[in-house]
Amino acid sequence: MIRKEKNYFIISTERSSYIFRVLETGHIDHVMYGARIDDTEGLDYVSESFDLNIGTVPYYDEEHPHLFPDRILSEYPVPGSGDTRECALELDYGNGTETMTLLFRDYRIYKGKDNSFPAHAECDEETETLEVRLSDEVLPITVVINYTVYEKEDVILRSARIINGTDHCVRLKRAASLSIDFPYDDFDLISFDGAWARERNEHRRHLLPGITVLDSKLGTSSNEHSPLAYIVRRTTGEVYGFNLIYSGNHMEAFDVSPFGKTRVTTGINPFMFEWMLESGESFQTPEAVITYAGSLDDAALSFHHFINRYIVRGEWQYRERPVLINNWEATYFALSEEKLLALADKAAELGFELFVLDDGWFGDRRNDTKGLGDWTVSHEVFPNGLEAFSEKIHERGLKFGIWVEPEMVNPDSDLFRTHPEWAIMIPGRKPAISRHQLVLDMSRPDVREYLYTSLEKVFSAASVDYVKWDMNRTITDCFSSSSECRGNGELMHRYILGIYDLMGRLVKRFPSVLFESCASGGNRYDLGMLCFMPQTWTSDNTDLYHRLWIQEGTLRGFPQSTMGAHVSASPGHQSLRCSLIESRFDVAAFGTLGYELDLTKLSETDQKAVKGEIEFYKRYRKVFQYGDFRPLPSENDESIWWSVTLEGTTIAMEMVKRNMPNTGRCDRLRLPFLKKGRMYRIRNRRIIMPREFFGDHWQSWNREENEKMDIRVAGDIITTCGIALGPQFAGNGFFKETRPIGDNGTRMYVIEEI
Ligand code: DGJ
């Protein structure tokens, strides 16, 4: 709900309020963002913008000697006129950065929202937007800041549009999506950082006076620093979450002033960014997504609900996602139709639903040095063509999926030989190479047209049901030969706009196809991509131990339905760690499940296990893909995850013992989130015991399956006391786990309300 009371704008969601006001001078002054406020009596006494003027701080003018631009809680700060903190906007008329003072002009509250940026959240009849128009005191520059409210999800979107009202071109050097000033400085910052194979690991640190920056300069939203971040007030535990609907270079700056205030700025990274804004033109920023909650878990769930409802769209929204087999780690580039069909046969027998043909099926692509860009099938691999192969997959009762990496070109390819000018390179300079490939200039309409035509042909001819869209290198050597790109500073952003244009066209042409984006694993896991592709490949690292952090970090901001999670071989290709296939499944189950290993090489026991896992996953798929996910805090060396259906009646819960404790301690499992007055039935997932693992020494460990546990427990007991799990060594509790759990051993339980 959005309302204006006197000079206050009050934006409220079910559990939060965001308030700012217009001062008599026209300056905008943020008042509060926090728990919902309905009664506004006394609001005039809240603001603390006018704190003590100690020393030489500039004030606005002689009529307002207590209005210090450097102390105002601004909503869109500009440089030069006294506010020395991080600014949201920077413009150059040709003479360096312009000094500005943005003042309020008018506003509009309306149903829905203006969707002019290509990657944007959807809206419906419940959505409302506040548009506030500001302009500079002297220059004919207008800034429109937007606030769109999603009440049920407790989410607010912020974005800005910069309009050049002058009669000449202006150089835009930065334009943030969001700037908020908090009147506190007691924050911890939670960020999600990493690199290839260790994406989105959660880090927490104190914010201290000075600027802390998270950003990406890779040309993607990156695995180094995600645009997802939280700040948590140390004194109250209140949480503010931030994300961006954008897939390119971004920056999140946290500027703690020595005056007890914290400014958060998010948006396109000003690094190597410039935009030529011609007279009369406007520049629309991507949308920033914010939420407020009393705890990190609640904030993450608000983001999950929002993403499932307003970011993911089309036929796959809220739809159960298929269990897939991907051939990448089973074959790498050693492809043959015979091998692939043997894999498909086994997959069909074990209950899989989708077969994904990964890299190496096209052109001269027999290894990663050549062929990228030539999107025609290799008859060396598929003598009868791709259509015939797809038909054979479909005949086996499986859907057919295919891998592509459209944005790239190998210098050793027909495409590069024909169109070297399509690759991003600087004339006269040797370009940086990565994985033997160069990046295609997606700002060029002719490049996009070539890709659209080639991919459209492949997808339609082979009746493709699923596409894995990969992107495997950083963008360097900024230069575009396209006339649309007015200088190097525009390329990174135009590249992303180009990608959105191409993806948008293909997604529209193939509305039933399930698209999964990928960038060397999770190097472009962001809300921009999710607007077009409902799933993302989380990480190339499928090691179950590393995945505990990668998946838990990812789920801090993105729902399970978007998170590709696969079971791969043991020892794992990324870690050489050995683990049970049942444990690998238990971890991968909390996402969109897939396997990427050679099923034909699995032992009989493991095949039986996989069959059971898939059956189990299908039965509880709704809980795993769309349930409310929370990690349960634990002091022991373990991870406990649970996911509950939105109706709250079925819960999947999994426990991973990272290190098997050498004690006889009997843990109690307490589930505080269940309802006290209800009755629950708790069952374990029966798992196949690998006989060869244990030998014949112990009678009790030598059963084919672990014992079935099926108990009734009152909500009162399980929420308050917990139930005994039995010593982890030789389990003997009610759960009757008749084998040691082992390092990275797991247990999965299903709890249903009776
Ligand atoms: C990188 C991806 O992350 C992998 O899953 C795989 O598709 C390879 N590329 C193929 O080259």
CSV table of N, CA and C in Angstrom, one decimal, residues 6-136:
chain,number,residue,atom,x,y,z
A,6,LYS,N,0.4,14.4,4.4
A,6,LYS,CA,1.2,15.6,4.4
A,6,LYS,C,2.4,15.6,3.5
A,7,ASN,N,3.6,15.8,4.0
A,7,ASN,CA,4.7,15.7,3.1
A,7,ASN,C,5.4,14.4,3.2
A,8,TYR,N,4.7,13.4,3.7
A,8,TYR,CA,5.3,12.0,3.9
A,8,TYR,C,4.8,11.1,2.8
A,9,PHE,N,5.7,10.2,2.3
A,9,PHE,CA,5.3,9.1,1.4
A,9,PHE,C,5.5,7.9,2.2
A,10,ILE,N,4.4,7.1,2.4
A,10,ILE,CA,4.5,5.9,3.2
A,10,ILE,C,4.2,4.6,2.3
A,11,ILE,N,5.1,3.8,2.2
A,11,ILE,CA,5.0,2.6,1.4
A,11,ILE,C,5.0,1.4,2.4
A,12,SER,N,3.9,0.6,2.4
A,12,SER,CA,3.8,-0.5,3.3
A,12,SER,C,3.6,-1.8,2.7
A,13,THR,N,4.3,-2.8,3.2
A,13,THR,CA,4.0,-4.2,2.8
A,13,THR,C,3.3,-4.8,4.0
A,14,GLU,N,3.0,-6.1,4.0
A,14,GLU,CA,2.4,-6.7,5.1
A,14,GLU,C,3.2,-6.5,6.4
A,15,ARG,N,4.5,-6.7,6.3
A,15,ARG,CA,5.3,-6.6,7.6
A,15,ARG,C,6.3,-5.4,7.6
A,16,SER,N,6.3,-4.6,6.6
A,16,SER,CA,7.3,-3.5,6.7
A,16,SER,C,6.7,-2.2,6.2
A,17,SER,N,7.4,-1.1,6.6
A,17,SER,CA,7.0,0.2,6.1
A,17,SER,C,8.3,0.9,5.7
A,18,TYR,N,8.2,1.7,4.6
A,18,TYR,CA,9.3,2.5,4.1
A,18,TYR,C,8.8,3.9,3.9
A,19,ILE,N,9.4,4.9,4.7
A,19,ILE,CA,8.9,6.2,4.7
A,19,ILE,C,9.9,7.3,4.3
A,20,PHE,N,9.6,8.2,3.5
A,20,PHE,CA,10.4,9.4,3.3
A,20,PHE,C,9.6,10.6,3.1
A,21,ARG,N,10.2,11.8,3.2
A,21,ARG,CA,9.4,13.0,3.2
A,21,ARG,C,10.0,14.0,2.3
A,22,VAL,N,9.3,15.1,1.9
A,22,VAL,CA,9.8,16.1,1.1
A,22,VAL,C,10.0,17.3,2.1
A,23,LEU,N,11.2,17.9,2.1
A,23,LEU,CA,11.5,19.0,3.0
A,23,LEU,C,11.0,20.3,2.3
A,24,GLU,N,10.9,21.4,3.0
A,24,GLU,CA,10.4,22.6,2.4
A,24,GLU,C,11.2,23.1,1.3
A,25,THR,N,12.5,22.8,1.3
A,25,THR,CA,13.4,23.2,0.2
A,25,THR,C,13.2,22.3,-1.0
A,26,GLY,N,12.5,21.1,-0.9
A,26,GLY,CA,12.4,20.2,-2.0
A,26,GLY,C,13.3,19.0,-1.9
A,27,HIS,N,14.2,19.0,-0.9
A,27,HIS,CA,15.1,17.9,-0.7
A,27,HIS,C,14.2,16.7,-0.3
A,28,ILE,N,14.6,15.5,-0.7
A,28,ILE,CA,14.0,14.3,-0.2
A,28,ILE,C,14.7,13.8,1.0
A,29,ASP,N,14.0,13.4,2.0
A,29,ASP,CA,14.7,13.0,3.3
A,29,ASP,C,14.1,11.6,3.7
A,30,HIS,N,14.9,10.6,3.7
A,30,HIS,CA,14.4,9.3,4.2
A,30,HIS,C,14.1,9.3,5.7
A,31,VAL,N,13.0,8.7,6.1
A,31,VAL,CA,12.6,8.7,7.5
A,31,VAL,C,12.9,7.4,8.1
A,32,MET,N,12.3,6.3,7.6
A,32,MET,CA,12.6,5.0,8.2
A,32,MET,C,12.3,3.9,7.2
A,33,TYR,N,12.9,2.7,7.4
A,33,TYR,CA,12.6,1.5,6.7
A,33,TYR,C,12.7,0.4,7.8
A,34,GLY,N,11.5,-0.2,8.1
A,34,GLY,CA,11.6,-1.2,9.2
A,34,GLY,C,10.2,-1.9,9.3
A,35,ALA,N,9.9,-2.3,10.6
A,35,ALA,CA,8.6,-3.0,10.8
A,35,ALA,C,7.4,-2.0,10.4
A,36,ARG,N,6.3,-2.6,10.1
A,36,ARG,CA,5.2,-1.9,9.6
A,36,ARG,C,4.7,-0.9,10.6
A,37,ILE,N,4.3,0.3,10.1
A,37,ILE,CA,3.8,1.4,10.9
A,37,ILE,C,2.4,1.7,10.3
A,38,ASP,N,1.4,1.8,11.2
A,38,ASP,CA,0.0,2.2,10.7
A,38,ASP,C,-0.4,3.5,11.3
A,39,ASP,N,0.0,3.8,12.5
A,39,ASP,CA,-0.3,5.0,13.2
A,39,ASP,C,0.9,6.0,13.1
A,40,THR,N,0.7,7.1,12.4
A,40,THR,CA,1.8,7.9,12.1
A,40,THR,C,1.9,9.2,13.0
A,41,GLU,N,1.1,9.2,14.0
A,41,GLU,CA,1.1,10.3,15.0
A,41,GLU,C,2.6,10.4,15.5
A,42,GLY,N,3.2,11.6,15.4
A,42,GLY,CA,4.5,11.8,15.9
A,42,GLY,C,5.6,11.6,15.0
A,43,LEU,N,5.3,11.3,13.7
A,43,LEU,CA,6.3,11.0,12.7
A,43,LEU,C,7.3,12.2,12.5
A,44,ASP,N,6.7,13.4,12.8
A,44,ASP,CA,7.6,14.6,12.6
A,44,ASP,C,8.8,14.6,13.6
A,45,TYR,N,8.7,13.8,14.6
A,45,TYR,CA,9.8,13.8,15.6
A,45,TYR,C,10.8,12.7,15.4
A,46,VAL,N,10.6,12.0,14.3
A,46,VAL,CA,11.5,10.8,14.1
A,46,VAL,C,12.8,11.3,13.5
A,47,SER,N,12.8,12.1,12.5
A,47,SER,CA,13.9,12.4,11.6
A,47,SER,C,15.1,12.9,12.4
A,48,GLU,N,16.3,12.5,12.1
A,48,GLU,CA,17.4,13.0,12.8
A,48,GLU,C,18.4,13.6,11.8
A,49,SER,N,17.9,14.0,10.7
A,49,SER,CA,18.8,14.5,9.6
A,49,SER,C,19.6,15.8,10.1
A,50,PHE,N,18.9,16.5,11.0
A,50,PHE,CA,19.4,17.8,11.3
A,50,PHE,C,20.3,17.7,12.6
A,51,ASP,N,21.2,16.8,12.6
A,51,ASP,CA,22.0,16.7,13.8
A,51,ASP,C,23.1,17.8,13.9
A,52,LEU,N,23.9,17.7,14.9
A,52,LEU,CA,24.8,18.8,15.2
A,52,LEU,C,25.7,19.2,14.1
A,53,ASN,N,25.8,20.5,13.9
A,53,ASN,CA,26.8,21.0,12.9
A,53,ASN,C,28.1,21.3,13.6
A,54,ILE,N,29.0,20.3,13.6
A,54,ILE,CA,30.2,20.5,14.3
A,54,ILE,C,31.3,20.7,13.2
A,55,GLY,N,32.0,21.8,13.3
A,55,GLY,CA,33.1,22.1,12.4
A,55,GLY,C,32.6,22.8,11.2
A,56,THR,N,33.1,22.3,10.0
A,56,THR,CA,32.9,23.1,8.8
A,56,THR,C,32.0,22.5,7.7
A,57,VAL,N,31.0,21.8,8.2
A,57,VAL,CA,30.1,21.1,7.3
A,57,VAL,C,29.2,22.1,6.5
A,58,PRO,N,29.3,22.0,5.1
A,58,PRO,CA,28.5,23.0,4.4
A,58,PRO,C,27.0,22.8,4.6
A,59,TYR,N,26.2,23.9,4.7
A,59,TYR,CA,24.8,23.8,4.7
A,59,TYR,C,24.2,24.3,3.4
A,60,TYR,N,22.9,24.1,3.2
A,60,TYR,CA,22.3,24.3,1.9
A,60,TYR,C,22.3,25.8,1.5
A,61,ASP,N,21.7,26.7,2.3
A,61,ASP,CA,21.8,28.1,2.1
A,61,ASP,C,21.6,28.9,3.4
A,62,GLU,N,21.7,30.2,3.3
A,62,GLU,CA,21.6,31.0,4.5
A,62,GLU,C,20.3,30.9,5.2
A,63,GLU,N,19.3,30.6,4.4
A,63,GLU,CA,17.9,30.5,4.9
A,63,GLU,C,17.7,29.2,5.7
A,64,HIS,N,18.5,28.2,5.3
A,64,HIS,CA,18.4,26.9,5.9
A,64,HIS,C,19.8,26.4,6.5
A,65,PRO,N,20.2,27.1,7.6
A,65,PRO,CA,21.6,26.9,8.1
A,65,PRO,C,21.7,25.5,8.8
A,66,HIS,N,20.5,24.8,9.0
A,66,HIS,CA,20.6,23.5,9.6
A,66,HIS,C,20.4,22.4,8.6
A,67,LEU,N,20.3,22.7,7.3
A,67,LEU,CA,20.1,21.7,6.3
A,67,LEU,C,21.5,21.3,5.7
A,68,PHE,N,22.0,20.2,6.2
A,68,PHE,CA,23.4,19.8,5.7
A,68,PHE,C,23.2,18.7,4.7
A,69,PRO,N,23.5,18.9,3.5
A,69,PRO,CA,23.4,17.8,2.5
A,69,PRO,C,24.2,16.6,2.9
A,70,ASP,N,25.3,16.7,3.7
A,70,ASP,CA,26.0,15.6,4.1
A,70,ASP,C,25.4,14.7,5.2
A,71,ARG,N,24.3,15.3,5.8
A,71,ARG,CA,23.6,14.6,6.9
A,71,ARG,C,22.3,14.1,6.4
A,72,ILE,N,21.8,14.6,5.4
A,72,ILE,CA,20.4,14.2,4.9
A,72,ILE,C,20.4,12.7,4.6
A,73,LEU,N,19.3,12.1,4.9
A,73,LEU,CA,19.1,10.7,4.6
A,73,LEU,C,18.5,10.7,3.2
A,74,SER,N,19.3,10.7,2.2
A,74,SER,CA,18.8,11.0,0.8
A,74,SER,C,18.3,9.7,0.2
A,75,GLU,N,17.5,9.9,-0.9
A,75,GLU,CA,17.0,8.7,-1.6
A,75,GLU,C,17.7,8.6,-3.0
A,76,TYR,N,18.3,9.7,-3.4
A,76,TYR,CA,19.1,9.6,-4.7
A,76,TYR,C,20.1,10.6,-4.7
A,77,PRO,N,21.2,10.4,-4.0
A,77,PRO,CA,22.2,11.4,-3.7
A,77,PRO,C,23.1,11.8,-5.0
A,78,VAL,N,23.4,13.1,-5.1
A,78,VAL,CA,24.2,13.5,-6.2
A,78,VAL,C,25.5,14.2,-5.7
A,79,PRO,N,26.5,14.4,-6.5
A,79,PRO,CA,27.7,14.9,-6.0
A,79,PRO,C,27.9,16.4,-6.1
A,80,GLY,N,28.8,16.9,-5.3
A,80,GLY,CA,29.2,18.3,-5.6
A,80,GLY,C,28.7,19.4,-4.7
A,81,SER,N,27.5,19.1,-4.1
A,81,SER,CA,26.9,20.2,-3.3
A,81,SER,C,26.9,19.9,-1.8
A,82,GLY,N,27.8,19.2,-1.4
A,82,GLY,CA,28.0,19.0,0.1
A,82,GLY,C,27.8,17.6,0.6
A,83,ASP,N,27.1,16.7,-0.2
A,83,ASP,CA,27.0,15.3,0.3
A,83,ASP,C,28.3,14.6,-0.2
A,84,THR,N,29.1,14.2,0.7
A,84,THR,CA,30.4,13.6,0.3
A,84,THR,C,30.4,12.1,0.4
A,85,ARG,N,29.2,11.5,0.6
A,85,ARG,CA,29.2,10.1,0.6
A,85,ARG,C,29.0,9.5,-0.8
A,86,GLU,N,28.9,8.2,-0.9
A,86,GLU,CA,28.8,7.6,-2.2
A,86,GLU,C,27.6,8.2,-2.9
A,87,CYS,N,27.7,8.6,-4.2
A,87,CYS,CA,26.6,9.2,-4.9
A,87,CYS,C,25.9,8.2,-5.8
A,88,ALA,N,24.7,8.5,-6.2
A,88,ALA,CA,23.9,7.6,-7.0
A,88,ALA,C,24.1,8.0,-8.5
A,89,LEU,N,24.3,9.2,-8.7
A,89,LEU,CA,24.3,9.7,-10.1
A,89,LEU,C,25.6,10.5,-10.4
A,90,GLU,N,26.1,10.4,-11.6
A,90,GLU,CA,27.3,11.2,-12.0
A,90,GLU,C,27.1,11.5,-13.4
A,91,LEU,N,27.2,12.8,-13.8
A,91,LEU,CA,27.0,13.2,-15.2
A,91,LEU,C,28.1,14.1,-15.6
A,92,ASP,N,28.5,14.1,-16.8
A,92,ASP,CA,29.5,14.9,-17.4
A,92,ASP,C,29.0,15.6,-18.6
A,93,TYR,N,29.0,17.0,-18.6
A,93,TYR,CA,28.6,17.8,-19.7
A,93,TYR,C,29.7,18.0,-20.7
A,94,GLY,N,30.9,17.4,-20.4
A,94,GLY,CA,32.0,17.6,-21.3
A,94,GLY,C,33.1,18.4,-20.5
A,95,ASN,N,32.8,18.7,-19.2
A,95,ASN,CA,33.8,19.4,-18.5
A,95,ASN,C,34.0,18.8,-17.1
A,96,GLY,N,33.9,17.5,-17.1
A,96,GLY,CA,34.0,16.7,-15.8
A,96,GLY,C,32.7,16.6,-15.1
A,97,THR,N,32.7,16.0,-13.9
A,97,THR,CA,31.5,15.7,-13.2
A,97,THR,C,30.8,17.0,-12.8
A,98,GLU,N,29.5,17.0,-13.1
A,98,GLU,CA,28.7,18.2,-12.7
A,98,GLU,C,28.2,18.2,-11.3
A,99,THR,N,28.2,19.3,-10.7
A,99,THR,CA,27.6,19.5,-9.4
A,99,THR,C,26.1,19.6,-9.5
A,100,MET,N,25.4,18.9,-8.7
A,100,MET,CA,23.9,18.9,-8.8
A,100,MET,C,23.2,19.0,-7.5
A,101,THR,N,22.0,19.5,-7.5
A,101,THR,CA,21.1,19.4,-6.3
A,101,THR,C,19.7,19.0,-6.8
A,102,LEU,N,19.3,17.8,-6.5
A,102,LEU,CA,18.0,17.2,-6.9
A,102,LEU,C,16.9,17.6,-6.0
A,103,LEU,N,15.9,18.2,-6.5
A,103,LEU,CA,14.8,18.7,-5.7
A,103,LEU,C,13.5,18.1,-6.2
A,104,PHE,N,12.5,17.9,-5.3
A,104,PHE,CA,11.2,17.3,-5.6
A,104,PHE,C,10.4,18.2,-6.6
A,105,ARG,N,9.8,17.5,-7.6
A,105,ARG,CA,8.9,18.3,-8.5
A,105,ARG,C,7.5,17.8,-8.4
A,106,ASP,N,7.2,16.5,-8.7
A,106,ASP,CA,5.9,15.9,-8.5
A,106,ASP,C,6.0,14.4,-8.3
A,107,TYR,N,4.8,13.8,-8.2
A,107,TYR,CA,4.8,12.4,-8.0
A,107,TYR,C,3.5,11.8,-8.6
A,108,ARG,N,3.5,10.4,-8.7
A,108,ARG,CA,2.3,9.7,-9.2
A,108,ARG,C,2.2,8.4,-8.5
A,109,ILE,N,1.1,8.0,-8.1
A,109,ILE,CA,0.9,6.7,-7.5
A,109,ILE,C,-0.1,5.9,-8.5
A,110,TYR,N,0.3,4.8,-8.9
A,110,TYR,CA,-0.6,4.1,-9.9
A,110,TYR,C,-0.5,2.5,-9.7
A,111,LYS,N,-1.5,1.9,-10.2
A,111,LYS,CA,-1.5,0.4,-10.2
A,111,LYS,C,-0.6,-0.2,-11.2
A,112,GLY,N,0.1,-1.3,-10.9
A,112,GLY,CA,1.0,-1.9,-11.9
A,112,GLY,C,2.4,-1.2,-11.8
A,113,LYS,N,3.1,-1.3,-12.9
A,113,LYS,CA,4.4,-0.7,-13.0
A,113,LYS,C,4.9,-0.5,-14.4
A,114,ASP,N,5.8,0.4,-14.6
A,114,ASP,CA,6.3,0.6,-16.0
A,114,ASP,C,7.5,-0.3,-16.2
A,115,ASN,N,7.4,-1.2,-17.2
A,115,ASN,CA,8.3,-2.2,-17.5
A,115,ASN,C,9.3,-1.9,-18.6
A,116,SER,N,9.9,-0.8,-18.6
A,116,SER,CA,10.7,-0.4,-19.8
A,116,SER,C,12.1,-1.1,-19.8
A,117,PHE,N,12.6,-1.7,-18.7
A,117,PHE,CA,13.9,-2.4,-18.7
A,117,PHE,C,13.6,-3.8,-19.1
A,118,PRO,N,14.4,-4.4,-20.0
A,118,PRO,CA,14.0,-5.7,-20.6
A,118,PRO,C,13.9,-6.9,-19.5
A,119,ALA,N,14.8,-6.8,-18.5
A,119,ALA,CA,14.7,-7.8,-17.5
A,119,ALA,C,14.0,-7.2,-16.3
A,120,HIS,N,12.8,-7.6,-16.0
A,120,HIS,CA,12.1,-6.9,-14.9
A,120,HIS,C,11.1,-7.8,-14.2
A,121,ALA,N,10.7,-7.4,-13.1
A,121,ALA,CA,9.7,-8.3,-12.3
A,121,ALA,C,8.4,-8.0,-13.0
A,122,GLU,N,7.6,-9.1,-13.0
A,122,GLU,CA,6.2,-9.0,-13.5
A,122,GLU,C,5.4,-8.2,-12.4
A,123,CYS,N,4.1,-7.8,-12.8
A,123,CYS,CA,3.3,-7.3,-11.8
A,123,CYS,C,1.9,-7.8,-12.0
A,124,ASP,N,1.0,-7.6,-11.1
A,124,ASP,CA,-0.4,-8.0,-11.2
A,124,ASP,C,-1.3,-7.0,-10.5
A,125,GLU,N,-2.6,-7.4,-10.3
A,125,GLU,CA,-3.5,-6.4,-9.8
A,125,GLU,C,-3.1,-5.9,-8.4
A,126,GLU,N,-2.3,-6.7,-7.7
A,126,GLU,CA,-1.9,-6.3,-6.4
A,126,GLU,C,-0.7,-5.3,-6.3
A,127,THR,N,-0.1,-5.1,-7.5
A,127,THR,CA,1.1,-4.3,-7.5
A,127,THR,C,0.8,-2.8,-7.6
A,128,GLU,N,1.6,-2.0,-6.9
A,128,GLU,CA,1.4,-0.6,-7.0
A,128,GLU,C,2.7,0.1,-7.1
A,129,THR,N,2.8,1.3,-7.7
A,129,THR,CA,4.0,2.0,-7.9
A,129,THR,C,3.9,3.4,-7.5
A,130,LEU,N,5.0,3.9,-6.9
A,130,LEU,CA,5.1,5.4,-6.6
A,130,LEU,C,6.2,5.9,-7.5
A,131,GLU,N,5.9,6.9,-8.3
A,131,GLU,CA,6.9,7.5,-9.1
A,131,GLU,C,7.2,8.9,-8.6
A,132,VAL,N,8.4,9.2,-8.3
A,132,VAL,CA,8.7,10.6,-7.8
A,132,VAL,C,9.7,11.2,-8.8
A,133,ARG,N,9.3,12.4,-9.2
A,133,ARG,CA,10.1,13.2,-10.2
A,133,ARG,C,10.9,14.2,-9.5
A,134,LEU,N,12.2,14.1,-9.7
A,134,LEU,CA,13.1,15.1,-9.1
A,134,LEU,C,13.8,15.8,-10.3
A,135,SER,N,14.2,17.1,-10.1
A,135,SER,CA,15.1,17.6,-11.1
A,135,SER,C,16.1,18.5,-10.5
A,136,ASP,N,17.2,18.8,-11.3
A,136,ASP,CA,18.2,19.6,-10.7
A,136,ASP,C,17.8,21.1,-10.6
